[in-house]
Short mmCIF file of C-alpha atoms in Angstrom, two decimals:
data_model
loop_
_atom_site.label_atom_id
_atom_site.label_comp_id
_atom_site.label_asym_id
_atom_site.label_seq_id
_atom_site.Cartn_x
_atom_site.Cartn_y
_atom_site.Cartn_z
CA MET A 1477 -103.02 168.82 -109.01
CA GLN A 1478 -104.56 166.55 -106.99
CA SER A 1479 -107.85 167.97 -104.65
CA PRO A 1480 -107.05 167.97 -100.66
CA ASN A 1481 -109.89 165.85 -100.55
CA VAL A 1482 -108.25 163.23 -103.02
CA SER A 1483 -104.51 164.02 -101.15
CA GLN A 1484 -106.32 162.45 -97.73
CA THR A 1485 -107.94 159.93 -98.64
CA ILE A 1486 -104.84 158.75 -100.54
CA ILE A 1487 -103.18 159.08 -97.07
CA THR A 1488 -105.73 157.52 -95.02
CA VAL A 1489 -106.05 153.92 -97.27
CA PHE A 1490 -101.98 153.88 -97.04
CA LEU A 1491 -101.86 154.76 -93.80
CA VAL A 1492 -104.46 151.85 -92.85
CA TYR A 1493 -102.25 149.25 -95.30
CA LEU A 1494 -99.43 150.30 -93.53
CA VAL A 1495 -101.30 149.92 -90.02
CA PHE A 1496 -102.84 146.26 -90.84
CA LEU A 1497 -99.19 144.58 -92.76
CA ILE A 1498 -97.86 145.73 -89.31
CA GLY A 1499 -100.21 144.17 -87.55
CA PHE A 1500 -100.32 140.91 -89.93
CA GLY A 1501 -96.52 140.57 -90.01
CA VAL A 1502 -96.59 140.78 -85.77
CA TYR A 1503 -99.39 138.24 -85.89
CA GLN A 1504 -97.53 136.06 -87.87
CA GLY A 1505 -94.64 136.34 -86.26
CA ARG A 1506 -96.57 135.29 -82.35
CA LYS A 1507 -96.33 131.49 -84.21
CA VAL A 1508 -92.57 131.61 -84.32
CA LYS A 1509 -91.92 128.63 -81.85
CA SER A 1510 -88.55 127.93 -82.75
CA GLY A 1511 -85.53 128.53 -84.87
CA GLU A 1512 -86.71 126.90 -87.83
CA ASP A 1513 -89.94 128.42 -87.33
CA PHE A 1514 -88.04 131.62 -87.31
CA ALA A 1515 -85.57 131.20 -90.13
CA ILE A 1516 -87.78 129.18 -92.52
CA ALA A 1517 -90.96 129.14 -91.66
CA GLY A 1518 -90.85 125.77 -90.12
CA ARG A 1519 -91.04 124.54 -93.67
CA LYS A 1520 -94.40 124.74 -93.80
CA LEU A 1521 -95.69 126.88 -96.21
CA PRO A 1522 -97.89 126.69 -98.73
CA GLY A 1523 -97.52 126.80 -102.77
CA PHE A 1524 -99.45 129.77 -102.61
CA ILE A 1525 -97.32 131.79 -100.08
CA ALA A 1526 -94.66 130.44 -101.13
CA ALA A 1527 -94.64 131.54 -104.88
CA MET A 1528 -96.41 135.17 -103.67
CA SER A 1529 -93.15 135.83 -101.69
CA GLU A 1530 -90.56 134.99 -103.86
CA ARG A 1531 -92.12 136.66 -106.56
CA ALA A 1532 -92.03 139.92 -103.97
CA THR A 1533 -88.78 139.56 -102.96
CA GLY A 1534 -87.65 139.32 -106.85
CA GLU A 1535 -88.99 142.44 -107.88
CA SER A 1536 -90.37 144.77 -105.13
CA SER A 1537 -89.03 147.84 -106.51
CA TRP A 1538 -87.78 146.67 -109.74
CA ALA A 1539 -90.80 145.31 -110.90
CA LEU A 1540 -92.86 148.24 -110.19
CA LEU A 1541 -90.18 151.22 -110.84
CA GLY A 1542 -86.86 150.03 -112.34
CA LEU A 1543 -88.41 148.22 -115.09
CA PRO A 1544 -90.81 150.46 -116.19
CA GLY A 1545 -88.64 153.23 -116.18
CA PHE A 1546 -85.81 150.92 -118.28
CA ALA A 1547 -88.27 150.64 -120.80
CA TYR A 1548 -89.37 154.39 -120.80
CA ALA A 1549 -85.95 155.09 -121.32
CA SER A 1550 -84.62 152.55 -123.87
CA GLY A 1551 -87.60 151.30 -125.56
CA ILE A 1552 -88.31 148.19 -127.64
CA SER A 1553 -84.80 147.29 -126.63
CA SER A 1554 -86.21 146.50 -123.31
CA ILE A 1555 -87.29 143.68 -124.05
CA TRP A 1556 -84.37 141.63 -124.23
CA THR A 1557 -84.14 142.20 -119.75
CA ALA A 1558 -87.55 141.05 -120.12
CA VAL A 1559 -87.16 137.85 -121.37
CA GLY A 1560 -83.72 137.17 -119.90
CA CYS A 1561 -85.35 137.82 -116.06
CA VAL A 1562 -88.80 135.92 -117.32
CA ALA A 1563 -86.48 132.89 -118.74
CA GLY A 1564 -84.50 132.83 -115.36
CA ILE A 1565 -87.52 132.87 -112.79
CA THR A 1566 -89.47 130.09 -115.08
CA THR A 1567 -86.22 128.06 -115.22
CA ALA A 1568 -85.67 128.32 -111.75
CA TRP A 1569 -89.14 127.35 -110.51
CA ALA A 1570 -89.25 124.06 -113.38
CA LEU A 1571 -85.88 122.55 -112.39
CA LEU A 1572 -84.80 124.03 -109.31
CA ALA A 1573 -87.67 124.94 -107.28
CA TRP A 1574 -88.12 121.33 -106.47
CA ARG A 1575 -84.40 119.59 -105.96
CA LEU A 1576 -83.77 122.35 -103.84
CA ARG A 1577 -86.86 121.74 -101.42
CA ASP A 1578 -85.99 118.13 -101.33
CA GLU A 1579 -82.21 118.59 -100.87
CA ALA A 1580 -82.70 121.15 -97.53
CA GLU A 1581 -84.77 118.57 -96.18
CA LYS A 1582 -82.73 115.83 -96.63
CA TYR A 1583 -79.53 117.65 -95.05
CA ASP A 1584 -81.74 120.25 -91.75
CA ALA A 1585 -80.58 122.96 -93.82
CA VAL A 1586 -82.76 125.94 -93.14
CA THR A 1587 -80.32 128.67 -95.05
CA PHE A 1588 -79.28 128.17 -98.84
CA MET A 1589 -75.57 128.54 -97.16
CA ASP A 1590 -76.65 126.30 -94.45
CA TYR A 1591 -77.05 123.76 -97.16
CA LEU A 1592 -74.08 124.47 -99.24
CA THR A 1593 -71.39 123.81 -96.18
CA LYS A 1594 -73.80 120.92 -95.16
CA ARG A 1595 -73.65 118.99 -98.83
CA HIS A 1596 -69.85 120.30 -99.62
CA GLY A 1597 -68.39 118.70 -96.00
CA SER A 1598 -64.93 118.97 -96.93
CA LEU A 1599 -64.95 122.90 -97.84
CA ALA A 1600 -67.84 124.02 -95.28
CA LYS A 1601 -64.98 126.25 -94.12
CA PRO A 1602 -63.87 128.23 -97.38
CA ILE A 1603 -67.83 127.82 -98.46
CA ARG A 1604 -69.08 129.84 -95.48
CA LEU A 1605 -65.94 132.43 -95.37
CA VAL A 1606 -66.26 133.28 -99.10
CA GLY A 1607 -70.61 132.81 -99.23
CA SER A 1608 -70.90 135.32 -96.16
CA LEU A 1609 -68.56 138.32 -97.78
CA THR A 1610 -70.04 137.85 -100.87
CA ILE A 1611 -73.40 138.46 -98.96
CA VAL A 1612 -72.82 140.45 -97.01
CA PHE A 1613 -70.87 142.61 -99.42
CA PHE A 1614 -73.59 142.90 -102.20
CA PHE A 1615 -76.90 142.49 -99.96
CA PHE A 1616 -75.21 146.31 -98.45
CA PHE A 1617 -76.20 147.44 -101.77
CA TYR A 1618 -79.57 145.00 -102.42
CA VAL A 1619 -81.28 146.16 -99.51
CA GLY A 1620 -80.16 149.76 -99.99
CA ALA A 1621 -81.80 149.38 -103.25
CA GLN A 1622 -85.27 148.55 -102.18
CA PHE A 1623 -84.77 150.98 -98.85
CA LEU A 1624 -84.33 153.72 -101.59
CA GLY A 1625 -87.63 152.31 -103.71
CA GLY A 1626 -89.66 152.47 -100.85
CA GLY A 1627 -88.52 156.40 -99.58
CA LYS A 1628 -88.98 157.63 -103.45
CA THR A 1629 -92.44 156.06 -102.86
CA PHE A 1630 -92.67 158.04 -99.51
CA SER A 1631 -91.54 161.26 -101.24
CA THR A 1632 -93.76 161.04 -104.02
CA MET A 1633 -96.91 160.37 -102.48
CA PHE A 1634 -96.42 162.57 -99.09
CA ASN A 1635 -94.12 165.24 -101.36
CA ILE A 1636 -91.12 164.50 -98.15
CA SER A 1637 -87.33 163.81 -99.08
CA PRO A 1638 -86.26 160.53 -100.15
CA VAL A 1639 -84.07 160.34 -97.25
CA THR A 1640 -86.93 160.74 -94.33
CA GLY A 1641 -88.82 157.85 -96.57
CA ILE A 1642 -86.04 155.10 -96.48
CA PHE A 1643 -86.16 156.20 -92.33
CA ILE A 1644 -89.77 155.50 -92.35
CA THR A 1645 -89.84 152.33 -94.71
CA ALA A 1646 -87.07 151.05 -92.25
CA ALA A 1647 -89.21 151.94 -89.43
CA ILE A 1648 -92.44 149.60 -90.65
CA ILE A 1649 -90.44 146.89 -91.69
CA ILE A 1650 -87.80 146.15 -89.12
CA PRO A 1651 -89.97 145.43 -86.12
CA TYR A 1652 -91.56 142.78 -87.48
CA THR A 1653 -89.02 141.40 -89.04
CA VAL A 1654 -86.89 140.64 -86.40
CA TYR A 1655 -90.13 140.40 -84.49
CA GLY A 1656 -90.95 137.66 -86.91
CA GLY A 1657 -88.64 136.57 -88.80
CA PHE A 1658 -89.89 134.38 -92.39
CA GLN A 1659 -92.96 133.62 -90.97
CA SER A 1660 -93.73 137.40 -90.73
CA VAL A 1661 -91.93 138.47 -94.11
CA VAL A 1662 -93.66 135.63 -96.28
CA TYR A 1663 -97.27 136.37 -95.66
CA THR A 1664 -96.63 140.45 -95.80
CA ASP A 1665 -94.62 139.77 -98.84
CA THR A 1666 -98.07 138.15 -100.33
CA ILE A 1667 -100.11 140.72 -99.44
CA GLN A 1668 -97.35 143.01 -101.48
CA ALA A 1669 -97.13 140.72 -104.11
CA ILE A 1670 -101.18 140.44 -104.97
CA LEU A 1671 -100.83 144.82 -104.44
CA MET A 1672 -98.37 144.44 -107.03
CA ILE A 1673 -99.97 142.28 -109.51
CA ILE A 1674 -102.78 144.42 -109.54
CA ALA A 1675 -100.92 147.15 -110.21
CA LEU A 1676 -98.96 146.13 -112.81
CA VAL A 1677 -102.18 144.28 -114.73
CA ILE A 1678 -104.55 147.25 -114.18
CA ALA A 1679 -102.50 150.32 -114.63
CA PRO A 1680 -101.67 149.07 -118.49
CA VAL A 1681 -105.06 149.18 -119.40
CA VAL A 1682 -106.23 152.24 -117.45
CA GLY A 1683 -103.24 154.45 -118.74
CA ILE A 1684 -104.28 152.64 -122.67
CA PHE A 1685 -107.37 154.12 -121.85
CA TYR A 1686 -106.90 157.23 -120.55
CA ILE A 1687 -104.47 158.62 -123.70
CA ALA A 1688 -107.04 157.56 -126.24
CA ASN A 1689 -108.81 160.08 -125.14
CA GLN A 1690 -106.35 162.98 -123.93
CA PRO A 1691 -105.93 164.74 -127.45
CA GLY A 1692 -103.29 167.47 -126.58
CA ILE A 1693 -101.04 165.10 -125.35
CA PHE A 1694 -97.93 162.95 -126.70
CA ALA A 1695 -99.77 160.49 -128.21
CA ASN A 1696 -103.02 158.79 -128.21
CA SER A 1697 -101.66 154.92 -128.47
CA ILE A 1698 -98.82 152.64 -127.89
CA PRO A 1699 -98.11 152.37 -131.50
CA ALA A 1700 -98.59 156.24 -132.27
CA ALA A 1701 -96.25 156.79 -128.73
CA LEU A 1702 -93.72 153.99 -130.44
CA SER A 1703 -93.94 156.07 -134.13
CA ALA A 1704 -92.56 159.29 -132.98
CA ALA A 1705 -90.44 158.36 -130.24
CA GLY A 1706 -88.02 157.56 -133.37
CA HIS A 1707 -86.18 154.37 -135.26
CA GLU A 1708 -83.99 153.72 -131.99
CA TYR A 1709 -86.75 153.65 -129.90
CA THR A 1710 -89.09 151.09 -131.91
CA SER A 1711 -85.57 148.95 -132.90
CA LEU A 1712 -84.95 145.74 -131.10
CA VAL A 1713 -81.33 146.60 -130.61
CA GLY A 1714 -81.91 150.08 -129.78
CA GLY A 1715 -80.70 151.16 -133.75
CA LEU A 1716 -77.02 149.51 -133.33
CA SER A 1717 -75.41 146.95 -135.48
CA GLY A 1718 -72.53 144.22 -135.24
CA PHE A 1719 -71.49 144.43 -132.22
CA GLY A 1720 -73.11 146.86 -130.56
CA ALA A 1721 -76.81 144.90 -131.32
CA LEU A 1722 -74.89 141.46 -130.56
CA THR A 1723 -74.10 143.44 -126.94
CA VAL A 1724 -78.30 144.15 -126.33
CA VAL A 1725 -79.10 141.24 -127.36
CA LEU A 1726 -76.70 138.86 -124.89
CA GLY A 1727 -76.77 141.71 -121.75
CA GLY A 1728 -80.33 141.58 -121.40
CA ILE A 1729 -80.69 137.50 -121.63
CA SER A 1730 -77.79 137.25 -119.25
CA TRP A 1731 -80.30 138.92 -116.26
CA MET A 1732 -81.30 134.91 -116.28
CA PHE A 1733 -78.33 134.15 -114.91
CA GLY A 1734 -79.02 135.99 -111.87
CA TYR A 1735 -81.70 133.86 -110.72
CA LEU A 1736 -80.29 130.40 -111.27
CA GLY A 1737 -79.19 129.69 -107.40
CA GLY A 1738 -77.10 133.04 -106.82
CA THR A 1739 -79.71 134.97 -104.89
CA PRO A 1740 -80.08 133.19 -101.85
CA GLN A 1741 -83.16 135.71 -100.88
CA LEU A 1742 -85.05 133.82 -103.04
CA THR A 1743 -83.49 129.76 -102.96
CA THR A 1744 -84.64 130.09 -99.29
CA ARG A 1745 -88.50 130.29 -100.41
CA PHE A 1746 -87.95 127.11 -102.40
CA MET A 1747 -86.51 125.50 -99.63
CA ALA A 1748 -89.46 126.26 -97.19
CA ILE A 1749 -92.25 125.12 -99.11
CA LYS A 1750 -94.16 122.00 -97.40
CA ASP A 1751 -93.77 119.65 -99.94
CA ASP A 1752 -93.51 118.41 -103.25
CA LYS A 1753 -97.90 119.30 -104.32
CA GLN A 1754 -97.61 122.64 -102.83
CA THR A 1755 -94.42 122.74 -104.84
CA LYS A 1756 -96.01 122.47 -108.04
CA ILE A 1757 -98.45 124.93 -107.25
CA ALA A 1758 -95.43 127.82 -106.61
CA ARG A 1759 -94.26 126.82 -109.90
CA ASN A 1760 -97.51 127.21 -111.47
CA THR A 1761 -98.22 130.42 -109.50
CA GLY A 1762 -94.88 132.37 -109.55
CA ILE A 1763 -94.27 131.10 -113.59
CA LEU A 1764 -97.89 132.74 -113.69
CA TRP A 1765 -97.40 136.11 -111.77
CA THR A 1766 -93.78 136.28 -113.94
CA PHE A 1767 -95.66 136.48 -116.86
CA LEU A 1768 -98.53 139.11 -115.96
CA ALA A 1769 -96.14 141.43 -114.09
CA TYR A 1770 -93.54 141.55 -116.89
CA ILE A 1771 -96.22 142.32 -119.55
CA GLY A 1772 -97.70 144.59 -117.38
CA ALA A 1773 -94.41 146.55 -116.37
CA LEU A 1774 -93.36 146.98 -120.14
CA MET A 1775 -96.39 148.27 -121.03
CA ILE A 1776 -96.20 150.79 -118.41
CA GLY A 1777 -92.74 151.65 -119.91
#
């Protein structure tokens, strides 16, 4: 059980962070001078900022809560999901990002849907209709999951209900997002991506050293824990064989397709990069972040 002083320190640090995040978002929002600034940051994003924003947007609750939890519940077979995600992200940065950035500039597109309609002019109306309905439907659940992740974080830290945490999350995020649009979002994303990667790299190391000196817990090392968990937990295919094993492998790897242009909240980051030089910086940064984050998330689980 945490002491009152420790709890108060955590709350204080967290509140300072939130105030800084909101203030920084508002500060960036003041730079918005046009619709293009609001929608795509004026197409002037430095590579590092674009990569950090794309990674924070793409992972968020998934890397910090979802994947570690899935690895904890499923065991070694969760590696296939990580392989699929990393393959998709790497492919997107290596093969799609620079092309989409150039195409968006060519067609003067400020959103992914805007690009598709301008690129395929004769089919603009059906593309816009189907695309809009698809985005509204699926983003209802996607955004809901992000708010739920924020709500659970507040619930864990402050011992409040997840619903209250969701409302607090919305009250923090929505104002600076509406005020500064994409310009505010990408820079606050960068702060969060840096904190995420620090946590995902440090937490497994701290955890390994901690359990090594705790004789009373389930196991004192990762190999010992895996050994005690049993064959299904340590198997790459969850202890299955035949079609079941193939389903585990292909099901995990299939996650890669979700990153190949089907996520407009990510592709917009590609479109906003300043130039080809910055695109290369973004590619290298994004891929490196991804490898470190996924290794850390699996080790935490």
